[in-house]
CSV table of C-alpha atoms in Angstrom, one decimal:
chain,number,residue,atom,x,y,z
A,250,UNK,CA,10.8,4.3,19.8
A,251,UNK,CA,8.4,3.2,22.5
A,252,UNK,CA,6.3,1.2,22.7
A,253,UNK,CA,7.7,-1.4,20.2
A,254,UNK,CA,6.7,-5.1,20.2
A,255,UNK,CA,9.6,-7.1,18.8
A,256,UNK,CA,9.1,-10.8,17.8
A,257,UNK,CA,12.7,-11.4,16.9
A,258,UNK,CA,15.9,-9.6,16.0
A,259,UNK,CA,18.9,-10.7,13.8
A,260,UNK,CA,22.2,-8.9,13.4
A,261,UNK,CA,23.3,-8.2,9.8
A,262,UNK,CA,26.8,-9.6,9.0
A,263,UNK,CA,28.5,-6.1,9.0
A,264,UNK,CA,27.1,-5.4,12.5
A,265,UNK,CA,25.8,-2.0,11.5
A,266,UNK,CA,22.1,-2.8,11.5
A,267,UNK,CA,19.5,-5.3,12.7
A,268,UNK,CA,16.7,-7.2,10.9
A,269,UNK,CA,13.6,-7.2,13.2
A,270,UNK,CA,10.1,-8.4,13.0
A,271,UNK,CA,8.1,-5.9,15.1
A,272,UNK,CA,5.0,-3.8,15.6
A,273,UNK,CA,6.2,-0.2,15.2
A,274,UNK,CA,4.1,2.5,16.9
A,275,UNK,CA,4.0,4.6,13.7
A,276,UNK,CA,4.4,2.1,10.8
A,277,UNK,CA,2.6,-0.9,12.3
A,278,UNK,CA,3.6,-4.6,12.0
A,279,UNK,CA,6.2,-5.6,9.6
A,280,UNK,CA,9.8,-6.5,8.9
A,281,UNK,CA,12.3,-3.7,9.4
A,282,UNK,CA,16.0,-2.8,9.1
A,283,UNK,CA,17.2,-0.8,12.2
A,284,UNK,CA,20.4,1.2,12.0
A,285,UNK,CA,22.5,0.3,15.1
A,286,UNK,CA,24.1,3.8,15.4
A,287,UNK,CA,21.1,6.1,14.7
A,288,UNK,CA,18.2,3.8,15.6
A,289,UNK,CA,16.5,4.7,12.4
A,290,UNK,CA,13.9,2.2,11.2
A,291,UNK,CA,13.4,1.3,7.5
A,292,UNK,CA,10.4,-0.9,6.4
A,293,UNK,CA,11.3,-3.8,4.2
A,294,UNK,CA,8.4,-4.8,1.9
A,295,UNK,CA,8.0,-7.6,-0.6
A,296,UNK,CA,6.0,-7.2,-3.8
A,297,UNK,CA,5.5,-11.0,-3.9
A,298,UNK,CA,3.7,-11.2,-0.6
A,299,UNK,CA,1.4,-8.8,1.2
A,300,UNK,CA,4.0,-8.9,4.1
A,301,UNK,CA,7.1,-10.9,4.6
A,302,UNK,CA,6.4,-13.2,7.6
A,303,UNK,CA,8.3,-16.0,9.2
A,304,UNK,CA,11.6,-16.0,11.1
A,305,UNK,CA,15.1,-16.0,9.7
A,306,UNK,CA,17.6,-18.8,9.5
A,307,UNK,CA,20.4,-16.6,8.3
A,308,UNK,CA,21.6,-13.6,6.3
A,309,UNK,CA,24.0,-13.9,3.4
A,310,UNK,CA,27.5,-12.5,4.0
A,311,UNK,CA,26.8,-9.5,1.8
A,312,UNK,CA,23.6,-8.7,3.7
A,313,UNK,CA,21.4,-8.9,0.7
A,314,UNK,CA,19.6,-12.3,1.0
A,315,UNK,CA,17.5,-13.1,4.0
A,316,UNK,CA,16.7,-16.8,4.5
A,317,UNK,CA,13.3,-17.3,6.1
A,318,UNK,CA,11.3,-20.2,7.6
A,319,UNK,CA,7.8,-19.2,6.7
A,320,UNK,CA,4.8,-21.0,8.1
A,321,UNK,CA,2.2,-22.4,5.6
A,322,UNK,CA,-1.2,-20.8,4.9
A,323,UNK,CA,-2.7,-24.2,4.0
A,324,UNK,CA,-4.3,-26.0,7.0
A,325,UNK,CA,-3.2,-29.4,5.6
A,326,UNK,CA,0.4,-28.3,5.9
A,327,UNK,CA,0.2,-26.9,9.4
A,328,UNK,CA,3.5,-27.5,11.3
A,329,UNK,CA,5.5,-27.4,8.1
A,330,UNK,CA,7.4,-24.4,6.6
A,331,UNK,CA,8.6,-23.0,3.3
A,332,UNK,CA,12.2,-22.1,3.1
A,333,UNK,CA,12.4,-18.7,1.3
A,334,UNK,CA,15.4,-16.7,0.0
A,335,UNK,CA,14.3,-13.1,0.0
A,336,UNK,CA,16.4,-10.5,-1.8
A,337,UNK,CA,15.8,-7.3,0.1
A,338,UNK,CA,17.3,-5.1,-2.7
A,339,UNK,CA,14.8,-6.2,-5.3
A,340,UNK,CA,12.1,-7.5,-3.0
A,341,UNK,CA,12.0,-10.8,-4.9
A,342,UNK,CA,11.5,-14.1,-3.2
A,343,UNK,CA,12.6,-17.6,-4.2
A,344,UNK,CA,11.2,-20.8,-2.6
A,345,UNK,CA,14.0,-23.2,-1.9
A,346,UNK,CA,12.0,-25.9,-0.1
A,347,UNK,CA,8.3,-26.6,0.5
A,348,UNK,CA,7.1,-28.7,3.3
A,349,UNK,CA,10.2,-28.5,5.4
A,350,UNK,CA,10.9,-28.1,9.1
A,351,UNK,CA,13.4,-25.5,10.3
A,352,UNK,CA,16.6,-24.4,8.4
A,353,UNK,CA,19.9,-22.9,9.3
A,354,UNK,CA,22.5,-21.1,7.1
A,355,UNK,CA,26.1,-22.0,7.4
A,356,UNK,CA,28.5,-19.3,8.6
A,357,UNK,CA,30.1,-18.9,5.1
A,358,UNK,CA,26.6,-18.4,3.6
A,359,UNK,CA,27.0,-21.2,1.1
A,360,UNK,CA,24.8,-24.0,2.5
A,361,UNK,CA,21.5,-24.5,4.3
A,362,UNK,CA,20.8,-27.3,6.7
A,363,UNK,CA,17.2,-28.3,6.9
A,364,UNK,CA,15.2,-30.6,9.1
A,365,UNK,CA,12.0,-32.1,7.7
A,366,UNK,CA,9.5,-34.9,8.3
A,367,UNK,CA,9.6,-38.0,6.1
A,368,UNK,CA,6.9,-40.4,7.1
A,369,UNK,CA,7.6,-41.2,10.7
A,370,UNK,CA,11.2,-40.1,10.5
A,371,UNK,CA,13.0,-36.8,11.0
A,372,UNK,CA,15.5,-36.2,8.1
A,373,UNK,CA,18.3,-33.7,8.2
A,374,UNK,CA,19.5,-32.5,4.8
A,375,UNK,CA,22.0,-30.0,3.3
A,376,UNK,CA,21.5,-28.1,0.1
A,377,UNK,CA,23.2,-25.1,-1.6
A,378,UNK,CA,22.0,-21.7,-0.3
A,379,UNK,CA,21.2,-20.7,-3.9
A,380,UNK,CA,18.9,-23.8,-4.2
A,381,UNK,CA,19.6,-27.2,-5.7
A,382,UNK,CA,19.7,-30.9,-4.9
A,383,UNK,CA,19.5,-31.9,-1.3
A,384,UNK,CA,21.8,-34.4,0.4
A,385,UNK,CA,20.6,-36.5,3.4
A,386,UNK,CA,22.9,-36.3,6.4
A,387,UNK,CA,21.0,-38.1,9.1
A,388,UNK,CA,17.7,-39.7,9.8
A,389,UNK,CA,16.0,-40.0,13.2
A,390,UNK,CA,13.1,-42.5,13.5
A,391,UNK,CA,10.0,-41.3,15.5
A,392,UNK,CA,10.5,-37.5,15.3
A,393,UNK,CA,9.0,-34.9,13.0
A,394,UNK,CA,11.1,-31.8,13.4
A,395,UNK,CA,14.2,-30.3,15.0
A,396,UNK,CA,16.0,-27.0,15.6
A,397,UNK,CA,19.3,-27.1,13.9
A,398,UNK,CA,22.5,-25.0,13.7
A,399,UNK,CA,26.0,-25.2,12.3
A,400,UNK,CA,29.3,-25.2,14.1
A,401,UNK,CA,31.4,-22.2,13.0
A,402,UNK,CA,33.9,-24.5,11.2
A,403,UNK,CA,31.1,-25.9,9.0
A,404,UNK,CA,32.0,-29.5,9.9
A,405,UNK,CA,29.1,-30.4,12.2
A,406,UNK,CA,25.4,-29.8,12.8
A,407,UNK,CA,24.0,-29.5,16.3
A,408,UNK,CA,20.3,-30.4,16.4
A,409,UNK,CA,17.5,-31.0,19.0
A,410,UNK,CA,14.7,-33.3,17.8
A,411,UNK,CA,11.3,-32.3,18.9
A,412,UNK,CA,8.9,-34.6,20.8
A,413,UNK,CA,5.2,-34.6,20.1
A,414,UNK,CA,4.7,-31.4,22.1
A,415,UNK,CA,7.4,-29.6,20.1
A,416,UNK,CA,10.1,-29.7,22.9
A,417,UNK,CA,13.7,-30.6,22.3
A,418,UNK,CA,14.9,-32.9,25.2
A,419,UNK,CA,18.5,-33.4,24.0
A,420,UNK,CA,21.1,-31.7,21.7
A,421,UNK,CA,22.9,-34.0,19.3
A,422,UNK,CA,26.0,-33.5,17.0
A,423,UNK,CA,26.4,-35.1,13.6
A,424,UNK,CA,29.1,-34.6,10.9
A,425,UNK,CA,28.0,-32.9,7.7
A,426,UNK,CA,29.4,-35.9,5.9
A,427,UNK,CA,26.9,-38.2,7.7
A,428,UNK,CA,27.6,-40.9,10.2
A,429,UNK,CA,26.3,-41.6,13.8
A,430,UNK,CA,24.9,-38.7,15.8
A,431,UNK,CA,26.3,-38.2,19.3
A,432,UNK,CA,24.8,-36.4,22.3
A,433,UNK,CA,26.8,-33.3,23.3
A,434,UNK,CA,26.0,-33.5,27.0
A,435,UNK,CA,22.9,-31.3,27.2
A,436,UNK,CA,19.7,-33.2,28.1
A,437,UNK,CA,16.5,-32.7,30.0
A,438,UNK,CA,16.4,-33.3,33.7
A,439,UNK,CA,14.7,-36.6,34.8
A,440,UNK,CA,14.9,-35.9,38.5
A,441,UNK,CA,12.4,-34.3,40.9
A,442,UNK,CA,8.8,-33.3,40.7
A,443,UNK,CA,9.6,-30.0,38.9
A,444,UNK,CA,12.0,-30.7,36.1
A,445,UNK,CA,14.6,-28.2,35.1
A,446,UNK,CA,15.7,-28.0,32.5
A,447,UNK,CA,12.7,-29.6,30.8
A,448,UNK,CA,13.5,-28.7,27.2
A,449,UNK,CA,15.9,-26.5,25.1
A,450,UNK,CA,15.7,-24.0,22.3
A,451,UNK,CA,17.5,-21.0,20.7
A,452,UNK,CA,21.0,-22.4,19.9
A,453,UNK,CA,23.7,-19.9,18.9
A,454,UNK,CA,27.4,-20.4,18.6
A,455,UNK,CA,30.2,-18.0,19.5
A,456,UNK,CA,32.4,-17.5,16.3
A,457,UNK,CA,35.3,-19.3,18.1
A,458,UNK,CA,33.2,-22.5,18.3
A,459,UNK,CA,34.1,-22.9,21.9
A,460,UNK,CA,30.9,-21.6,23.4
A,461,UNK,CA,27.2,-22.5,22.7
A,462,UNK,CA,24.4,-20.2,23.9
A,463,UNK,CA,21.0,-21.8,24.4
A,464,UNK,CA,17.8,-21.3,26.3
A,465,UNK,CA,16.8,-23.9,28.9
A,466,UNK,CA,13.0,-24.1,29.6
A,467,UNK,CA,11.4,-25.2,32.8
A,468,UNK,CA,7.9,-26.3,33.8
A,469,UNK,CA,6.9,-22.7,34.0
A,470,UNK,CA,8.2,-19.8,31.8
A,471,UNK,CA,9.5,-18.0,34.9
A,472,UNK,CA,12.0,-20.8,35.3
A,473,UNK,CA,13.7,-20.4,31.9
A,474,UNK,CA,17.4,-19.6,32.1
A,475,UNK,CA,20.2,-18.8,29.6
A,476,UNK,CA,23.3,-20.9,29.8
A,477,UNK,CA,26.7,-20.7,28.2
A,478,UNK,CA,28.5,-24.0,27.6
A,479,UNK,CA,32.3,-24.0,27.0
A,480,UNK,CA,34.6,-26.7,25.6
A,481,UNK,CA,31.9,-29.2,24.9
A,482,UNK,CA,33.2,-30.6,21.6
A,483,UNK,CA,35.7,-33.5,21.9
A,484,UNK,CA,39.3,-32.8,21.1
A,485,UNK,CA,40.3,-33.9,17.5
A,486,UNK,CA,42.2,-37.1,17.3
A,487,UNK,CA,46.0,-36.6,16.8
């Protein structure tokens, strides 16, 4: 329906519907499930919170659990998030991590990767999607947050550490088993008076693992572009 203001949209694993955060002209602001064939909107409410807010880091393969990065209500924790598992059938929520950065669900739905500040370091950790002990994968001194995503094979994490203005200047790759992170060849331009790209966001993988979609941001929003990168991962050793 028109007009609709949509903050974000996420495809359910079966491809038949979308999870959206939007302002609906009839039902108002909220989180909705939209049927891809009919366009019908269903409001998803939670009895735990007045309204489910935040943005998703993934949906479980059965389409039942939504993993959310929710901003804090406490002023002291501004800039940090709570990682929430929200059961849309029962409406119940489970907090997996408090005081985290951003999270990302693995393609098989079994693990979450999380970036969080630890003193003056950025820490990247992995934990079970159902909740449980966290395992540190990588630590970056001098950063406080990062956007993060999984490669489809579940072997690597791609992340972009934020600078003090919240911009990612480079994308890095690290094994889920730990080790040294390596740049993947995407970095901010250092040439010219008007830098493009200046920073990056919005990483998404093609299921084949051979293409990475991301948003490149310029000095002004009108200069943002969408790029597709192919064959960027090194060939496995024989």
